[in-house]
XYZ file of C-alpha atoms in Angstrom:
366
model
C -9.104 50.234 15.900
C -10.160 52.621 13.566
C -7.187 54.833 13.903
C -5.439 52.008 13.202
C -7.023 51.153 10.061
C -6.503 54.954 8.922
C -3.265 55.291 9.801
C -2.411 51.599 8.136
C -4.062 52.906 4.551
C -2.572 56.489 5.048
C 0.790 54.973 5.194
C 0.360 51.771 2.113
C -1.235 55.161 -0.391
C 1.990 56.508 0.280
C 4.206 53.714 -0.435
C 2.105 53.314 -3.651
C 2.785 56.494 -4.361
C 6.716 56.906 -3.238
C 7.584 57.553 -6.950
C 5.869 60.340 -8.032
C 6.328 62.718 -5.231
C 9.456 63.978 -6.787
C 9.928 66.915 -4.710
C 10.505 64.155 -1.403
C 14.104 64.188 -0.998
C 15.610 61.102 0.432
C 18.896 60.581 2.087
C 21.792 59.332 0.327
C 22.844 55.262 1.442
C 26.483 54.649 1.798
C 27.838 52.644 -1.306
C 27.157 48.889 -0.674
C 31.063 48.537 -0.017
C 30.840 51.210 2.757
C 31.188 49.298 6.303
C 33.224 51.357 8.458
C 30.979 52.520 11.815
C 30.308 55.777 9.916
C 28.966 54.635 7.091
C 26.893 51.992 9.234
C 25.151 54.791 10.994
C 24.619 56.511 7.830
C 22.783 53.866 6.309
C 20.511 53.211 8.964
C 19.463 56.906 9.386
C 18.880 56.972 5.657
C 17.312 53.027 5.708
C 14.858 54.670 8.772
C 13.674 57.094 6.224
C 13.319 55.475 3.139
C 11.601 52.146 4.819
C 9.647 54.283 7.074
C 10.794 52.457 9.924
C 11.795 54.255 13.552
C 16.196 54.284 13.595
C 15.752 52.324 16.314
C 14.445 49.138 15.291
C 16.695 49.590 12.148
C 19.892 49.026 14.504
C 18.613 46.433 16.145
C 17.710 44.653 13.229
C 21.256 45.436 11.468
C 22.513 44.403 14.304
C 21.382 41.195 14.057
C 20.441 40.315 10.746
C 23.212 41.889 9.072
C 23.186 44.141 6.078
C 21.492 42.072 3.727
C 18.589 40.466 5.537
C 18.018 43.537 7.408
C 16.942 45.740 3.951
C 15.110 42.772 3.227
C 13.193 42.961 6.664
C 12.683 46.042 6.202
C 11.226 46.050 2.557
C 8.572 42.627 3.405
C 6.983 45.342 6.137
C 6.624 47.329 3.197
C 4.863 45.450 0.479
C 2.086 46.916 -0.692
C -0.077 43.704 -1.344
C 0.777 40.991 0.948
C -0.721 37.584 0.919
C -3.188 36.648 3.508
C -3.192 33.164 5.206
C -6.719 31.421 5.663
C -7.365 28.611 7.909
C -10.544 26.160 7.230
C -13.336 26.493 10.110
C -15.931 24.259 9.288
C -16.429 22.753 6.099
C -19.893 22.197 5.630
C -20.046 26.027 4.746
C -17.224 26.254 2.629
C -19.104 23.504 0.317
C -22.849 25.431 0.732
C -20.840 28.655 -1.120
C -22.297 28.317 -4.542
C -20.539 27.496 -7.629
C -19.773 29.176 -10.990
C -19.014 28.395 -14.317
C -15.451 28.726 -13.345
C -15.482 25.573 -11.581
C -16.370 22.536 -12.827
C -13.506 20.237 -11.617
C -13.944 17.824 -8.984
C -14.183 19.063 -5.207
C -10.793 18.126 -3.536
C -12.384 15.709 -0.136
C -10.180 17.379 2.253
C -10.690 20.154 4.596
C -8.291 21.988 2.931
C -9.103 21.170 -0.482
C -12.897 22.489 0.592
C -11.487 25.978 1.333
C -8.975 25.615 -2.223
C -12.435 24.692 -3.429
C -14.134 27.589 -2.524
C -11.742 29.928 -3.762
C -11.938 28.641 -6.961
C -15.376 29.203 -6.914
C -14.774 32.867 -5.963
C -12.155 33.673 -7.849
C -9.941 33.699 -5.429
C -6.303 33.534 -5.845
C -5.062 30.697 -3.374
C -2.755 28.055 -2.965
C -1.894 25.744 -0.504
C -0.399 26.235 2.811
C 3.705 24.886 2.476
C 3.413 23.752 6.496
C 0.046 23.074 7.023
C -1.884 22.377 3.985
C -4.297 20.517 5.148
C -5.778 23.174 7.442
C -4.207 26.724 5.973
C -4.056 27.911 1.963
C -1.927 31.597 1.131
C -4.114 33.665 -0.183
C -2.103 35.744 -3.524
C -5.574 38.094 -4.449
C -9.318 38.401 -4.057
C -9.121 37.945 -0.096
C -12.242 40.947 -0.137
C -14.225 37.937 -2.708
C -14.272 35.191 0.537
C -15.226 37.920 2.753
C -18.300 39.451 0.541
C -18.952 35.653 -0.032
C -19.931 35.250 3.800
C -17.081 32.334 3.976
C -15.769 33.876 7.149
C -19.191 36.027 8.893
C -20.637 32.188 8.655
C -17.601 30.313 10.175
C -16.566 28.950 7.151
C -13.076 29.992 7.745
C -10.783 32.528 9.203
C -8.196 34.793 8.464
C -5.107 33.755 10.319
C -1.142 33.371 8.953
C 0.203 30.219 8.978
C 2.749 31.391 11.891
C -0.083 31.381 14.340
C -0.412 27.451 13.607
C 2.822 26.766 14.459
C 1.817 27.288 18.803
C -0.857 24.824 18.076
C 1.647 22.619 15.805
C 4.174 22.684 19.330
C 0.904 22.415 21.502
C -0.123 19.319 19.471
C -3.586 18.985 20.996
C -5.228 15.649 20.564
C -8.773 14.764 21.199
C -9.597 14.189 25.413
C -6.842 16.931 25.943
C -7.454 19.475 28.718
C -5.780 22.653 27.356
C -5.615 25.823 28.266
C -5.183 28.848 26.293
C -3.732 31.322 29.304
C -3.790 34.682 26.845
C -6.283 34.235 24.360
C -7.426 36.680 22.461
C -8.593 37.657 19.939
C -8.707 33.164 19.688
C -7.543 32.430 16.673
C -5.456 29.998 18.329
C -8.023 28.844 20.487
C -9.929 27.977 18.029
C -7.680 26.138 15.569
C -6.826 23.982 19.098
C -10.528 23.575 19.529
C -10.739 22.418 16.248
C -8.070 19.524 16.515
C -9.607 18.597 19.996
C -12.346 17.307 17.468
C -15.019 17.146 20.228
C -13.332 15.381 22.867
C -11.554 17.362 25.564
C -11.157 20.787 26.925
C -9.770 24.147 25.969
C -10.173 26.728 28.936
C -9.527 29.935 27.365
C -8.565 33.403 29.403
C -8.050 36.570 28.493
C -8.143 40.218 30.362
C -11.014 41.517 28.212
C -14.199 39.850 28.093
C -15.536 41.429 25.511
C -12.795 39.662 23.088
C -14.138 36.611 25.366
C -17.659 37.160 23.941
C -16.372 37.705 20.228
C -14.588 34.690 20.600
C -17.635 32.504 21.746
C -19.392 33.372 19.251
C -16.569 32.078 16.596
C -16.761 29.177 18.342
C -20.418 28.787 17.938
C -19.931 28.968 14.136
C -17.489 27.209 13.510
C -18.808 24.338 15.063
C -16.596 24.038 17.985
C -18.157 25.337 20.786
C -18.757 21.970 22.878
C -15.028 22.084 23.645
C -14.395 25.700 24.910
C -15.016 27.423 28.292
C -13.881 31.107 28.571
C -12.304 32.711 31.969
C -12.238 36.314 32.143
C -9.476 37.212 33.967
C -5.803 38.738 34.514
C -3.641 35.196 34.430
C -1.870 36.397 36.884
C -4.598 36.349 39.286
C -5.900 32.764 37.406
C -6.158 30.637 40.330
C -4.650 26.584 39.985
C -6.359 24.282 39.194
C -6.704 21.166 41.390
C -6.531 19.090 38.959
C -3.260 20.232 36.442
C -3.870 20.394 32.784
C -2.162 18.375 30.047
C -0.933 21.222 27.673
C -0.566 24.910 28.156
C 0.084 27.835 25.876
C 1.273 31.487 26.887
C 0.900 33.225 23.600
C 2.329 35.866 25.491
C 1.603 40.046 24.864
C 4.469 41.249 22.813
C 6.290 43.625 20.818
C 4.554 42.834 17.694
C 7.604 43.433 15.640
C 7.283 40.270 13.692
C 3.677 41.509 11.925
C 4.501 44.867 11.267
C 3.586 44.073 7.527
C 0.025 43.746 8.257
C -0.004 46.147 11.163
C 2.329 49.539 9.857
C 1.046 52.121 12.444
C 2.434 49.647 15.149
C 5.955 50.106 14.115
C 5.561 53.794 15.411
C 3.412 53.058 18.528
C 6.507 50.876 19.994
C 9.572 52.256 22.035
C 12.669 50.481 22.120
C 12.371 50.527 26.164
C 9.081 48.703 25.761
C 10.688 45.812 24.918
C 12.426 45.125 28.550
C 8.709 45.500 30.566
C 7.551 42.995 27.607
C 10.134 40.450 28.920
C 9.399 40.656 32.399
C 5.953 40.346 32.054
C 6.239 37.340 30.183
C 8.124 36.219 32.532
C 5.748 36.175 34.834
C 2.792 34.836 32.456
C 4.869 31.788 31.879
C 6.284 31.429 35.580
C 2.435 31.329 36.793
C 1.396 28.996 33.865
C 3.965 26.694 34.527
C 2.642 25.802 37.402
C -0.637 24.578 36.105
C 0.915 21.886 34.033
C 1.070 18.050 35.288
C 3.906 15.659 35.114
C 4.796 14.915 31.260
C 2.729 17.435 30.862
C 3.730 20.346 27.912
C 3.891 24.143 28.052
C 4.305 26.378 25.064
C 5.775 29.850 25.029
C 4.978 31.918 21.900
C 5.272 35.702 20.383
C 4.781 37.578 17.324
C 8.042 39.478 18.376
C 11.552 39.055 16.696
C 13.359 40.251 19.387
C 15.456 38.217 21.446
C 14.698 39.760 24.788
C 11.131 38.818 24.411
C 12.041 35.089 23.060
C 15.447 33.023 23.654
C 16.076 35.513 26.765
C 12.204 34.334 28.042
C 12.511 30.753 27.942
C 16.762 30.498 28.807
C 15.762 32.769 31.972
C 12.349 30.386 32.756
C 14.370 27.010 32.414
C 17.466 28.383 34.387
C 15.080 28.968 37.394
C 12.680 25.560 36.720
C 15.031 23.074 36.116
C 11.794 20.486 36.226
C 10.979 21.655 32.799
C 13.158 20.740 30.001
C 12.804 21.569 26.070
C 11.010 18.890 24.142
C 10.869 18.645 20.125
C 7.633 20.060 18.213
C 5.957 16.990 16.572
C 5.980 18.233 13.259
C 8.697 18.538 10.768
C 9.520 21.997 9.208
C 13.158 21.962 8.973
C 12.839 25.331 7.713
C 11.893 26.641 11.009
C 13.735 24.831 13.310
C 16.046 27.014 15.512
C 17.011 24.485 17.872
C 15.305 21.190 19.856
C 11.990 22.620 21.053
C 12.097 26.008 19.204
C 10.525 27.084 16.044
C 10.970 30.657 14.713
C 9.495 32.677 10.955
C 10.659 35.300 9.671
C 8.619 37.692 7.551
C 11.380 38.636 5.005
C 13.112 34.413 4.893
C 9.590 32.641 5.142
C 6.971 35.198 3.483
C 4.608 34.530 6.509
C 4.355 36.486 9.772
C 7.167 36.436 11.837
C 6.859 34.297 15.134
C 8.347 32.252 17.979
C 7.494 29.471 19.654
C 9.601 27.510 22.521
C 7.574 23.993 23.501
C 8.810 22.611 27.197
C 7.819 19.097 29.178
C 7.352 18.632 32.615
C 9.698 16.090 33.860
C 9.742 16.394 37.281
């Protein structure tokens, strides 16, 4: 972790910095007119250096994005000061952070006009979340003020892109739900489904690594949410099933990360391109052995941080080809914006300014 942090601040102080080492010589890019297969490969090379990006995830992204969206792509993993999304935990804390002279105006009674509320009072830059505004705000500058303030060490809230929501949007927990979280740290989604169980139900979360387990307990326990969550350490695929099925399961399965690579730079040269195949087949496997844990009507949720198709269409087209008693079913909440297909929402860092994600939601019909 703390390698990671190094290497993530090593590599933003020299982005800040690109323009005044003058003696760095860059590659030329082919003239914007230049599309023949030579110049193609010529621009990539040069895009690979001048992004700092590995050549191979520049192809693949040409490849799919095209020209255009791809240098765009590339450039969001760059930014030097990206926004932060915050999701409201629990409410009564955000309204115990004391107040200012800066503001006065009248508290906002929902939960997330109590976390806008408390950012005024911080001086925190923050505006609503466009999907989820009643839960989520975007966070422009001042993130370091909420976190100095306690809001998040007390469970007032938690750091967390709106992207991440959008599992729990196609999950659509409702209170006396039994869910369960199959892969769930580090719990952020967890606990947001926790959260809208309000109470009444059950969220069974399991992960590998108990000691993200513990961590997320503990959130829990602040945030006021606790009553609703048992934790499993275990490999899923060893999870036994249950006798009784559950009503909604998520697989927010291990991935190739490539769609957070703006919050996570060193990543971007820990991945291989041939990762990206054992990704896919272990995810197949997570959401074969899930799928078998959901009841009749029941709904199961497939989701990654990855962009890549392998890890995402290829997934769930492969799982439905060979479970034909699971069909897709649309996410019960409009965001046009997203919408890929019936069933499938997908973000992209450089179109939607969030993190980039993908998430397939499937019914049990037989």
């Amino acid at each position: 972790k703390q390698a990671g942090s190094m290497a993530n601040a090593v590599l933003r102080a020299a982005i800040r910095e690109k323009d005044s080492i003058g003696h760095m010589h860059l590659p030329e890019v082919p003239k914007e007119e230049e599309d023949g297969i030579e110049a193609v490969q010529r621009r990539v090379a040069a895009w690979s250096v001048i992004h700092s990006h590995p050549t191979w995830m520049v192809q693949r992204w040409y490849r799919r994005y095209g020209k255009y969206e791809c240098e765009r792509l590339l450039q969001t993993n760059n930014q030097v000061h990206p926004s932060y999304g915050v999701r409201v935990a629990n409410v009564d804390v955000l309204r115990s952070i004391p107040s200012d002279e800066r503001a006065d105006a009248e508290q906002d009674a929902t939960d997330g006009g109590a976390l806008l509320d408390a950012c005024q009072r911080l001086g925190v830059q923050a505006t609503p979340s466009t999907w989820f505004p009643k839960e989520f705000v975007r966070v422009e500058r001042g993130l370091q003020k909420l976190l100095e303030a306690g809001a998040v060490r007390e469970g007032g809230c938690a750091v967390q892109d709106e992207a991440a929501a959008l599992a729990v949007a196609a999950i659509d927990p409702i209170p006396g739900d039994r869910v369960l979280d199959a892969c769930a740290a580090p719990g952020g989604k967890a606990l947001l489904t926790a959260r809208r169980l309000k109470g009444q139900g059950l969220l069974t979360a399991v992960d590998v690594s108990s000691k993200k387990l513990r961590a997320l307990v503990h959130a829990a326990q602040i945030q006021g949410v606790n009553q609703v969550v048992t934790t499993v350490p275990s490999d899923f695929l060893s999870f036994p099933i249950p006798s009784v099925p559950y009503d909604k399961v998520l697989v927010d399965a291990p991935c190739s990360g490539t769609g957070v690579l703006a919050k996570r730079a060193d990543l971007r040269w820990r991945r291989q391109e041939e990762d990206i195949p054992r990704m896919a087949e272990l995810q197949c496997a997570l959401l074969s052995h899930a799928s078998r844990m959901v009841g009749t009507n029941g709904i199961l949720v497939y989701s990654t941080c990855s962009l890549e198709i392998e890890e995402n269409e290829e997934v769930v087209d492969a799982f439905l080809q060979q479970n034909p008693g699971f069909v897709l079913d649309p996410v019960p909440v409009q965001l046009p914006s997203l919408q890929v297909s019936t069933g499938i929402l997908a973000s992209l860092p450089h179109r939607h300014g969030s993190d980039g994600a993908f998430v397939a939601r499937m019914k049990r019909v037989a």
